[in-house]
């Protein structure tokens, strides 16, 4: 299958940082090194023939229990970008290790990254360097742990008042 | 200037911090706003969400693909069927299958009915918060008619119908549905007419909404706004047009846009969208082909109830689909599927590891992005303007906090 | 004095109770603590189709100090729980609590880290209205149950 324009451009521009690309069911995906995420996103946003002006979604995945096949890095931060002008989408993924789940913040590029990164921190405990105010957003400050990590139990309740469980 | 400063010192004027919500009638019970006030002007604000965080994503990872449907209902509970369809389409995309034509038409019709109920509820509720209770009662009247249609089709009233099945829908439309829909639309049109009379040129309403809570297109895009909030700034982005799914490419409709991106424009865009949705519904109702309503693949869709009770093979098939460790198993992979929800682009990002449960199910909630920009919308305005602004962005807790 | 002792205390007391109960049950001031999906059905019940006003419960008060029935409508998360408790504490006696919907009764479909498994772990509940969400008819039935309870209980002055 022909590789899409975005992936081709990315490969040309960042040959060293693209780990892998695929287009499963038509969703263009590039797996990249985490150090270059901000540069890549800036390139995607600002280059005139791509102009990905929307950060549609930012989330993470915990691959702890993935055994089909197992992954070497535990976390992956996933960005979905969209361009109104060209009406195309791309997915950028950046693997992070369990020992150092840190990645650069996208807040200088998109305002919405602020809250999305806070959510990611809240749910997965992934730190975003350069984020202006990285604190919990959906849960409360007293909450310990990060519930969307696969090793957090589904019913691990931490009530503020009332009976414990 | 100096005089004001002296006066301020003498009167001991200082900035005030005010907490608005979470148990505030206009905050829908789930938002807390920290406001820095200078007199009545909001200097800065901070929005806290999460009071309705119910662990949607974690719960779905521990459920089978079909069990997750009921949780998608409760994301945006004012237009649940759109969530249903969005999720089902994401899983169908994982499988790489396409649903039959009639099913697509049914999905379009039901999505649009839901979009209408959502806009009706939103416009009605935000008008009520400004004191226009009559408008609210009228709109709920129309909504009740539409909910009756949904109930006929899905079996549940408009909040939690769970109508979709992966690879199809639960049942075909009942007999006489077309006529009753047209009847309900007649009432809805009358209501809209009345609402236009009550609100659109109403001095109080216009004064409180025009120019209030305005945002420019560039900023809106930076905040990830989609849906009516983005369209009111003049950007005609609508997933139904940009990346048509189901049968929207065969439908004739317009995407209404505003110019100023303020509360008034958001109101007008919503009102116009209701009209367009009715237009789509009517076209779909008249051009709907006959045929099956789900794909014929025993690995994905359930056999019909009649067969389950009457045929051995169907019973075994049913059993297999529901037994622990069996069920439907999409191939390994990951997909992102976007649909146009009532508030904007609603996306589902599903990762499958080949087992019967989603490895990761992420919902892109349009409200969340909009809420991240609300502080920007209210800063610099009056305290009282928070209520119409917050009302017009249509925050739905279930979706925003999940 | 003599008459009272002849009649016995209970007779007079029961009558007052009855009158007060009758008055109280038809002037319910609700505090809708609306958080989630059930709120949509609450809206539907309150609007003209089902018209909660017929039961004397048509006037929602958004200040706990002016309300006497706390309608907890929708999921209560652990983050929300202290607020609910606080609102309940601010209400004046006599007060009643109605758990509206499966989530408030038992946690409903959400058995996970975020959700309170039934609000009766936090505040005392008088009437449970099950359903996800309950239909308006069920809600009205619940209100009638509450009225019955109010009528028959010991009235404090
Ligand atoms: S009981 Fe059901 S409808 Fe009501 S709040 Fe809970 S999930 Fe929503």
XYZ file of C-alpha atoms and ligand atoms in Angstrom:
732
model
C 0.000 0.000 0.000
C 1.147 3.500 -0.743
C 2.392 5.316 2.307
C 0.465 8.468 3.054
C 1.926 11.917 2.568
C 2.189 12.599 6.282
C 4.147 9.466 7.062
C 6.407 10.008 4.088
C 7.138 13.559 5.133
C 7.788 12.504 8.679
C 10.219 9.873 7.524
C 12.047 12.389 5.370
C 12.260 15.005 8.051
C 12.933 12.832 11.112
C 14.602 9.669 9.824
C 16.265 8.953 13.148
C 13.303 9.344 15.439
C 10.642 7.303 13.640
C 10.636 3.855 15.175
C 7.792 2.392 13.177
C 4.795 3.320 11.045
C 1.650 1.501 10.066
C -1.791 2.227 8.666
C -4.086 -0.337 10.248
C -7.637 0.141 8.862
C -6.580 3.392 7.299
C -5.400 5.087 10.489
C -1.931 6.454 9.816
C 0.271 5.843 12.802
C 3.834 6.769 13.561
C 5.692 5.479 16.579
C 8.341 7.994 17.493
C 11.022 8.566 20.087
C 9.747 10.552 22.987
C 12.500 13.182 22.895
C 11.336 14.418 19.525
C 7.625 14.556 20.171
C 7.403 18.303 20.472
C 9.513 18.884 17.375
C 7.471 16.443 15.379
C 4.195 17.958 16.469
C 5.445 21.435 15.714
C 6.520 20.285 12.293
C 3.137 18.685 11.663
C 1.333 21.761 12.839
C 3.391 24.338 11.033
C 4.453 22.773 7.798
C 2.115 24.273 5.189
C 1.309 21.124 3.286
C 0.329 19.191 6.404
C -1.026 21.867 8.767
C -2.356 19.668 11.521
C -4.021 22.417 13.480
C -6.066 20.292 15.871
C -4.834 18.282 18.782
C -7.862 16.055 18.812
C -6.905 13.755 21.576
C -4.070 12.944 23.887
C -4.067 9.846 25.959
C -1.866 7.041 27.121
C -1.891 3.275 27.202
C -0.450 0.988 29.822
C 0.898 -2.137 28.146
C 1.675 -3.987 31.351
C -0.717 -6.836 30.659
C -0.345 -6.893 26.909
C 0.977 -10.295 25.947
C 0.044 -10.428 22.323
C 2.904 -9.601 21.785
C 4.444 -8.152 24.940
C 5.936 -4.705 24.696
C 9.318 -3.662 25.941
C 8.201 -0.245 27.132
C 5.328 -0.118 29.541
C 3.620 3.125 28.530
C 2.769 4.798 25.319
C 1.479 8.330 24.970
C -0.889 8.632 22.032
C -1.637 11.832 20.144
C -4.349 12.183 17.564
C -3.925 15.131 15.245
C -6.304 16.451 12.675
C -6.052 19.053 9.956
C -9.100 21.037 9.005
C -7.472 22.298 5.848
C -6.553 18.941 4.357
C -9.031 16.858 6.265
C -6.569 14.188 7.307
C -5.644 12.561 10.576
C -2.529 11.046 12.019
C -1.721 9.227 15.198
C 1.602 9.735 16.926
C 2.716 7.337 19.615
C 5.674 7.713 21.907
C 6.770 4.810 24.104
C 7.923 5.529 27.649
C 9.620 3.248 30.101
C 8.200 2.371 33.474
C 11.263 3.724 35.254
C 10.989 7.161 33.722
C 7.485 7.966 32.469
C 8.289 11.507 31.395
C 7.677 13.330 28.165
C 7.748 16.935 27.008
C 4.601 18.969 27.261
C 2.691 20.171 24.225
C 1.184 23.162 26.011
C 3.172 25.711 23.959
C 1.536 24.383 20.810
C -2.069 23.835 21.831
C -3.982 25.252 24.749
C -6.036 22.116 25.146
C -2.903 20.100 25.889
C -2.956 21.613 29.351
C -6.002 19.733 30.536
C -5.366 16.621 28.490
C -1.930 16.260 30.005
C -3.310 16.780 33.469
C -5.770 13.995 32.807
C -2.963 11.774 31.614
C -1.004 12.480 34.758
C -4.055 11.809 36.862
C -4.902 8.512 35.220
C -1.485 7.108 34.340
C 1.069 9.039 36.327
C 2.903 10.218 33.265
C 4.811 13.419 33.898
C 4.895 16.171 31.322
C 7.998 18.337 31.440
C 7.251 22.007 30.994
C 3.605 21.744 31.949
C 2.578 24.896 33.843
C 0.493 23.219 36.539
C 0.537 19.473 36.543
C -2.025 18.342 39.091
C -4.937 15.946 39.303
C -7.999 16.885 37.346
C -10.650 14.188 37.567
C -9.755 12.702 40.910
C -9.003 14.388 44.190
C -5.657 15.303 45.652
C -5.916 12.692 48.395
C -6.169 9.879 45.883
C -3.143 7.626 45.792
C -2.045 5.857 42.671
C -3.200 6.151 39.097
C -6.348 4.199 38.322
C -5.917 3.509 34.632
C -2.652 1.715 35.215
C -3.279 -1.950 34.724
C -1.991 -2.862 38.171
C -4.512 -0.627 39.917
C -7.485 -2.751 40.997
C -10.856 -1.919 39.470
C -12.502 -1.516 42.845
C -9.617 0.144 44.668
C -11.816 2.693 46.388
C -10.345 5.482 48.428
C -13.350 7.182 49.980
C -12.961 10.589 51.521
C -15.815 9.987 53.928
C -17.948 7.015 54.802
C -16.922 3.411 55.254
C -13.742 2.148 53.665
C -15.051 -0.173 50.985
C -7.264 58.109 38.818
C -5.666 59.073 42.063
C -9.058 59.835 43.454
C -10.260 56.336 42.640
C -7.205 54.860 44.283
C -7.779 56.875 47.431
C -11.406 55.946 47.422
C -10.520 52.318 46.998
C -8.160 52.532 49.949
C -10.718 54.239 52.092
C -13.458 51.813 51.232
C -11.068 48.937 51.703
C -11.739 47.478 48.267
C -9.886 44.317 47.435
C -10.183 41.381 45.152
C -12.490 38.714 46.277
C -12.358 34.982 45.798
C -15.623 33.267 45.150
C -16.408 29.597 44.773
C -19.218 28.875 42.403
C -20.578 25.346 42.675
C -20.459 22.430 42.780
C -23.918 22.446 44.265
C -25.077 25.457 42.340
C -28.196 25.243 40.193
C -26.442 26.491 37.089
C -23.335 24.359 37.550
C -25.233 21.124 36.949
C -23.887 19.813 40.194
C -20.582 18.813 38.789
C -18.441 21.872 38.294
C -16.648 24.102 40.722
C -15.354 27.462 39.639
C -12.828 29.454 41.565
C -13.290 33.083 40.676
C -11.092 36.059 41.402
C -13.389 39.043 41.372
C -12.795 42.726 41.117
C -16.212 44.048 41.951
C -18.452 42.181 39.562
C -15.773 41.513 36.990
C -14.081 38.168 36.775
C -10.337 38.742 36.835
C -9.280 35.160 36.649
C -10.956 31.853 37.045
C -10.174 28.228 37.444
C -12.540 25.426 36.637
C -12.491 22.180 38.525
C -14.158 19.148 37.013
C -14.218 15.495 37.924
C -17.153 15.380 40.295
C -18.817 12.887 38.031
C -15.793 10.761 37.302
C -17.212 7.261 37.197
C -14.304 5.324 35.795
C -15.781 4.704 32.373
C -12.540 3.697 30.736
C -11.362 1.390 33.487
C -14.754 -0.265 33.782
C -14.967 -0.918 30.060
C -11.551 -2.534 30.044
C -13.006 -5.059 32.443
C -16.144 -5.729 30.427
C -16.742 -7.505 27.151
C -17.291 -5.545 23.986
C -21.032 -5.859 24.245
C -21.216 -5.035 27.919
C -19.421 -1.775 27.252
C -22.372 -0.508 25.229
C -24.405 0.377 28.270
C -21.575 2.488 29.604
C -21.360 4.434 26.383
C -25.017 5.369 26.866
C -24.135 7.153 30.014
C -21.396 9.303 28.547
C -23.471 11.956 26.923
C -26.788 10.992 28.390
C -28.722 13.604 26.454
C -27.883 12.020 23.119
C -26.946 8.459 24.080
C -27.548 6.846 20.727
C -24.805 8.843 19.060
C -22.360 7.462 21.599
C -23.724 3.981 21.013
C -23.217 4.218 17.307
C -19.800 5.798 17.611
C -18.585 3.004 19.810
C -20.111 0.283 17.664
C -18.554 1.812 14.579
C -15.166 1.791 16.230
C -15.439 -1.916 17.002
C -16.766 -2.619 13.528
C -13.782 -0.781 12.136
C -11.541 -3.068 14.173
C -13.235 -6.046 12.565
C -13.080 -4.377 9.190
C -16.742 -5.075 8.499
C -19.459 -2.889 7.086
C -23.040 -2.903 8.325
C -25.985 -3.296 5.914
C -27.456 -0.289 4.203
C -30.729 -0.276 6.112
C -28.895 -0.382 9.402
C -26.954 2.701 8.382
C -30.133 4.542 7.609
C -31.642 3.572 10.929
C -28.521 4.758 12.674
C -28.649 8.073 10.881
C -32.283 8.597 11.775
C -31.804 7.738 15.417
C -28.636 9.844 15.690
C -30.428 12.846 14.338
C -33.404 12.412 16.640
C -30.956 12.307 19.514
C -29.171 15.376 18.286
C -32.475 17.201 18.280
C -33.270 16.156 21.838
C -29.821 17.231 22.945
C -30.123 20.681 21.414
C -33.653 21.067 22.734
C -32.529 20.220 26.240
C -29.551 22.497 26.057
C -31.353 25.511 24.667
C -34.260 24.964 27.027
C -32.128 24.555 30.118
C -29.894 27.499 29.397
C -32.917 29.662 28.671
C -34.399 28.564 31.960
C -31.269 29.616 33.759
C -31.859 33.069 32.340
C -35.405 33.040 33.627
C -37.279 31.870 30.563
C -39.075 28.942 32.134
C -41.744 28.863 29.450
C -39.170 28.136 26.799
C -37.911 25.241 28.873
C -41.368 23.751 29.280
C -42.094 24.029 25.578
C -38.840 22.391 24.646
C -39.306 19.556 27.077
C -42.713 19.024 25.551
C -41.118 18.501 22.153
C -38.390 16.372 23.686
C -40.979 14.151 25.298
C -42.547 13.491 21.892
C -39.166 12.510 20.493
C -38.373 10.345 23.473
C -41.558 8.480 22.820
C -40.212 7.657 19.368
C -36.946 6.475 20.834
C -38.837 4.382 23.327
C -40.818 2.727 20.571
C -37.685 1.815 18.713
C -35.231 1.024 21.458
C -37.392 0.079 24.393
C -35.847 2.596 26.766
C -36.676 6.229 27.156
C -34.290 8.803 25.824
C -31.634 8.550 28.511
C -30.360 5.003 28.328
C -31.701 3.145 25.311
C -28.657 0.916 24.505
C -30.100 0.352 21.083
C -26.993 -0.567 19.182
C -25.467 -3.987 18.754
C -22.051 -4.482 17.327
C -22.663 -5.175 13.675
C -26.167 -3.809 13.622
C -28.990 -2.571 15.765
C -31.311 -4.322 18.161
C -34.494 -4.235 16.137
C -35.971 -2.793 13.029
C -38.085 0.319 13.196
C -41.638 -0.436 14.289
C -44.615 -0.184 12.013
C -45.939 3.291 11.429
C -42.763 4.871 12.683
C -42.464 7.157 9.720
C -45.861 8.732 10.260
C -45.323 9.238 13.969
C -41.926 10.789 13.384
C -43.359 13.279 10.956
C -46.056 14.024 13.503
C -43.474 14.640 16.204
C -41.464 16.847 13.888
C -44.536 18.901 13.261
C -44.796 19.576 16.966
C -41.072 20.264 17.168
C -41.296 22.771 14.342
C -44.144 24.543 16.061
C -42.159 24.646 19.270
C -39.144 26.047 17.477
C -41.334 28.702 15.959
C -42.583 29.618 19.396
C -39.099 29.643 20.841
C -37.916 31.943 18.102
C -40.774 34.211 19.025
C -39.935 34.015 22.701
C -36.176 34.305 22.646
C -34.502 35.268 19.410
C -35.505 38.915 19.541
C -36.211 39.058 23.228
C -34.418 42.074 24.618
C -33.385 40.417 27.867
C -32.170 37.284 26.198
C -30.227 39.135 23.523
C -28.642 41.498 26.017
C -27.478 38.659 28.151
C -26.095 36.539 25.350
C -24.895 38.758 22.533
C -21.199 39.495 22.752
C -20.939 37.470 25.935
C -18.503 34.599 26.182
C -17.043 35.239 22.756
C -14.025 33.436 21.371
C -12.170 33.680 18.076
C -11.820 30.825 15.651
C -8.079 30.431 16.180
C -8.371 30.268 19.906
C -11.280 27.889 19.672
C -9.220 25.549 17.559
C -6.311 25.767 19.916
C -8.633 24.732 22.712
C -9.857 21.846 20.605
C -13.423 23.100 20.343
C -15.597 21.175 17.934
C -19.297 21.050 17.235
C -21.645 24.010 17.670
C -19.088 25.870 19.777
C -16.552 25.836 16.964
C -19.099 26.422 14.248
C -20.386 29.501 15.994
C -16.979 31.073 15.410
C -17.351 30.574 11.668
C -15.424 27.354 11.094
C -17.664 24.914 9.269
C -16.121 21.748 10.641
C -18.562 18.921 10.983
C -17.482 15.285 10.955
C -20.646 14.414 9.083
C -19.467 16.523 6.155
C -15.696 16.296 6.486
C -15.441 12.546 6.854
C -18.906 11.216 6.132
C -19.779 8.028 7.916
C -22.921 5.879 7.738
C -24.929 7.475 4.908
C -24.415 11.146 5.604
C -22.798 11.571 2.216
C -26.142 10.794 0.598
C -28.017 13.334 2.671
C -28.648 16.882 1.750
C -28.016 19.249 4.607
C -26.200 22.377 5.537
C -23.764 23.093 8.301
C -24.898 26.292 9.979
C -22.113 28.614 11.099
C -22.037 31.752 13.176
C -19.652 34.666 13.095
C -18.902 35.966 16.568
C -18.512 32.804 18.585
C -20.596 34.211 21.421
C -23.503 32.771 23.339
C -26.054 34.156 20.962
C -24.398 32.576 17.955
C -24.141 29.271 19.736
C -27.843 29.479 20.410
C -28.633 30.273 16.785
C -26.386 27.501 15.495
C -28.121 24.993 17.722
C -31.559 26.154 16.668
C -30.614 25.856 13.023
C -29.057 22.458 13.549
C -32.332 21.161 14.864
C -33.951 22.147 11.588
C -31.183 20.489 9.595
C -31.428 17.323 11.645
C -35.116 17.104 10.938
C -34.328 17.549 7.277
C -31.850 14.673 7.362
C -34.314 12.458 9.202
C -37.044 13.083 6.696
C -34.781 12.333 3.761
C -33.569 9.166 5.390
C -37.066 8.026 6.271
C -38.209 8.352 2.689
C -35.162 6.854 1.018
C -34.562 3.964 3.394
C -34.065 0.659 1.561
C -35.499 -2.585 2.915
C -33.123 -5.301 3.992
C -31.353 -6.787 6.972
C -30.498 -4.651 9.978
C -27.389 -6.475 11.070
C -24.533 -8.237 9.422
C -24.868 -11.938 9.040
C -21.799 -13.179 10.860
C -22.264 -15.506 13.815
C -18.940 -14.427 15.280
C -20.098 -10.845 15.679
C -23.857 -10.502 15.847
C -26.354 -12.245 18.054
C -28.918 -14.599 16.602
C -32.448 -13.274 16.935
C -34.309 -14.118 20.121
C -36.797 -16.210 18.191
C -34.045 -18.421 16.831
C -32.357 -18.727 20.202
C -35.483 -20.263 21.638
C -36.282 -22.299 18.561
C -33.050 -23.591 17.064
C -30.213 -25.543 18.601
C -27.498 -23.902 16.515
C -28.646 -20.441 17.419
C -28.790 -21.361 21.069
C -25.209 -22.589 20.987
C -24.164 -19.516 19.063
C -25.833 -17.286 21.606
C -24.153 -19.186 24.404
C -20.765 -18.855 22.788
C -21.154 -15.137 22.392
C -22.021 -14.631 26.029
C -19.823 -17.148 27.798
C -16.892 -15.928 29.760
C -13.743 -16.043 27.706
C -15.672 -16.260 24.463
C -17.760 -13.442 23.082
C -16.801 -11.336 20.157
C -13.103 -11.026 19.567
C -11.917 -8.362 17.190
C -8.510 -8.859 15.613
C -5.502 -7.309 17.246
C -5.030 -3.662 16.408
C -6.059 -0.159 17.224
C -8.516 2.229 15.637
C -9.869 5.699 16.173
C -13.371 6.397 14.991
C -14.921 9.832 15.119
C -18.574 10.730 14.840
C -20.297 14.048 15.174
C -21.787 14.096 18.630
C -24.182 16.784 19.713
C -21.314 18.728 21.262
C -18.681 18.062 18.685
C -16.361 15.368 17.572
C -16.885 12.286 19.648
C -14.093 9.822 19.127
C -13.518 6.297 20.307
C -10.020 4.923 20.384
C -10.097 1.186 20.873
C -7.119 -1.115 21.275
C -7.726 -4.809 20.955
C -5.307 -7.506 22.000
C -7.380 -10.151 20.292
C -9.282 -11.157 23.406
C -12.934 -10.643 24.286
C -12.372 -7.423 26.182
C -11.087 -4.097 24.923
C -7.507 -3.692 26.059
C -7.995 0.033 26.134
C -11.097 2.041 25.381
C -10.653 5.747 25.243
C -13.383 8.199 24.531
C -12.559 11.613 23.158
C -15.134 13.709 24.938
C -15.998 16.944 23.143
C -17.103 18.570 26.401
C -13.768 18.106 28.064
C -12.003 20.221 25.463
C -14.693 22.858 25.615
C -14.521 22.986 29.391
C -10.790 23.563 29.198
C -11.618 26.788 27.386
C -14.418 27.936 29.666
C -12.101 29.842 31.942
C -10.953 31.760 28.907
C -14.591 32.468 27.992
C -15.607 33.881 31.344
C -12.491 35.872 32.192
C -13.054 39.570 31.850
C -16.815 39.241 31.946
C -19.322 39.708 34.719
C -20.142 37.114 37.317
C -23.716 36.945 36.106
C -22.504 36.201 32.589
C -21.003 32.941 33.705
C -24.435 31.378 33.821
C -25.395 31.962 30.162
C -21.877 31.171 28.998
C -21.693 27.964 30.913
C -25.200 27.072 29.792
C -24.465 27.642 26.140
C -21.388 25.442 25.941
C -23.558 22.524 27.032
C -21.375 20.777 29.536
C -22.495 17.209 30.095
C -20.890 15.778 33.190
C -21.015 12.169 32.142
C -19.010 12.899 29.069
C -16.678 15.505 30.471
C -15.607 13.510 33.501
C -16.446 10.010 32.264
C -56.445 19.614 82.588
C -59.005 17.163 83.686
C -60.249 16.539 80.192
C -56.823 15.920 78.848
C -56.043 13.358 81.448
C -59.400 11.762 80.833
C -58.708 11.450 77.132
C -55.157 10.398 77.591
C -52.229 12.074 75.977
C -52.109 9.947 72.904
C -55.375 11.112 71.403
C -54.419 14.734 71.140
C -50.945 13.969 70.020
C -52.081 11.732 67.168
C -54.367 14.406 65.856
C -51.657 17.025 65.744
C -49.426 14.550 64.050
C -52.032 13.874 61.458
C -52.660 17.493 60.695
C -49.005 18.311 60.541
C -48.271 15.290 58.431
C -51.020 16.231 56.043
C -49.639 19.732 55.735
C -46.085 18.596 55.324
C -46.661 15.922 52.770
C -48.307 18.285 50.308
C -45.751 21.023 50.528
C -42.510 19.299 49.715
C -39.698 21.646 48.923
C -37.186 19.657 46.936
C -33.513 20.242 46.748
C -32.533 18.501 43.515
C -28.924 17.448 43.945
C -28.595 16.664 40.270
C -25.322 15.230 39.064
C -25.847 12.800 36.226
C -28.064 11.073 33.711
C -30.969 10.685 36.110
C -31.247 14.461 36.031
C -32.705 14.181 32.556
C -35.562 12.091 33.894
C -35.921 14.437 36.806
C -36.341 17.263 34.304
C -38.913 15.246 32.419
C -40.814 14.533 35.626
C -40.764 18.147 36.640
C -41.909 19.443 33.258
C -45.451 19.597 32.012
C -45.870 16.037 30.764
C -45.667 14.389 34.139
C -46.041 17.476 36.258
C -44.621 16.840 39.673
C -46.620 19.849 40.839
C -49.700 17.675 41.196
C -48.058 16.153 44.245
C -47.191 19.413 45.868
C -43.538 18.990 45.064
C -43.271 21.406 42.198
C -41.060 24.055 43.647
C -37.381 23.186 43.708
C -35.311 25.217 46.128
C -31.666 25.553 45.365
C -30.656 26.378 48.868
C -30.460 23.532 51.354
C -31.702 25.818 54.093
C -35.025 26.275 52.381
C -35.573 22.690 51.369
C -36.901 19.724 53.230
C -36.470 16.867 50.806
C -33.034 16.139 49.432
C -33.408 14.521 46.038
C -30.116 12.877 45.211
C -30.327 12.463 41.467
C -27.435 10.739 39.793
C -24.157 9.071 40.521
C -22.277 10.175 43.598
C -18.549 9.792 43.206
C -16.108 9.750 46.052
C -15.084 13.242 45.111
C -18.685 14.381 45.370
C -19.529 12.570 48.605
C -18.301 15.194 51.096
C -20.356 17.829 49.306
C -23.494 15.739 49.508
C -22.939 15.216 53.194
C -22.392 18.918 53.688
C -25.594 19.820 51.875
C -27.517 17.324 53.947
C -26.076 18.740 57.145
C -27.150 22.230 56.157
C -30.787 21.292 55.790
C -33.164 22.048 58.643
C -35.257 19.429 60.370
C -37.594 17.878 59.477
C -35.811 16.566 56.414
C -35.996 13.554 54.186
C -33.700 12.046 51.612
C -34.743 10.358 48.404
C -32.272 8.209 46.495
C -33.179 8.668 42.847
C -31.837 6.027 40.498
C -29.775 2.907 40.699
C -26.518 4.745 41.255
C -27.673 6.376 44.446
C -29.350 3.208 45.691
C -26.417 0.885 45.222
C -23.811 2.239 42.847
C -25.810 1.036 39.868
C -23.763 -0.068 36.911
C -20.626 1.459 38.346
C -18.827 -0.903 40.660
C -15.413 0.682 40.524
C -12.857 2.848 42.234
C -14.654 6.119 41.653
C -18.225 5.561 42.725
C -19.919 5.470 46.109
C -21.767 2.183 46.459
C -25.078 3.591 47.573
C -25.546 6.940 49.249
C -26.947 5.312 52.358
C -23.328 4.841 53.366
C -23.150 8.617 53.700
C -26.589 9.998 54.515
C -29.730 8.254 55.786
C -32.198 7.517 53.007
C -35.984 7.463 53.354
C -37.142 6.366 49.929
C -35.249 4.498 47.252
C -36.399 4.935 43.678
C -34.711 2.224 41.602
C -34.193 2.313 37.884
C -31.488 3.401 35.550
C -32.954 5.935 35.190
C -36.353 5.456 36.838
C -39.257 6.281 34.610
C -41.265 9.340 35.619
C -44.093 7.085 36.801
C -41.680 5.386 39.167
C -40.550 8.734 40.440
C -44.093 9.811 41.135
C -44.697 6.516 42.881
C -41.630 7.201 44.991
C -42.954 10.610 45.912
C -46.237 9.064 46.967
C -44.348 6.577 49.123
C -42.537 9.458 50.722
C -45.803 11.246 51.360
C -47.189 8.151 53.003
C -44.150 7.970 55.192
C -44.422 11.618 56.131
C -48.089 11.244 56.959
C -47.530 8.317 59.245
C -44.421 9.361 61.066
C -44.151 11.080 64.395
C -44.115 14.805 63.736
C -41.685 16.956 65.560
C -42.711 20.495 66.193
S -28.919 5.272 37.865
Fe -28.385 5.058 35.709
S -29.310 6.836 34.757
Fe -29.203 7.259 36.931
S -27.314 8.328 37.276
Fe -26.900 6.176 37.569
S -26.197 5.459 35.595
Fe -27.217 7.399 35.254
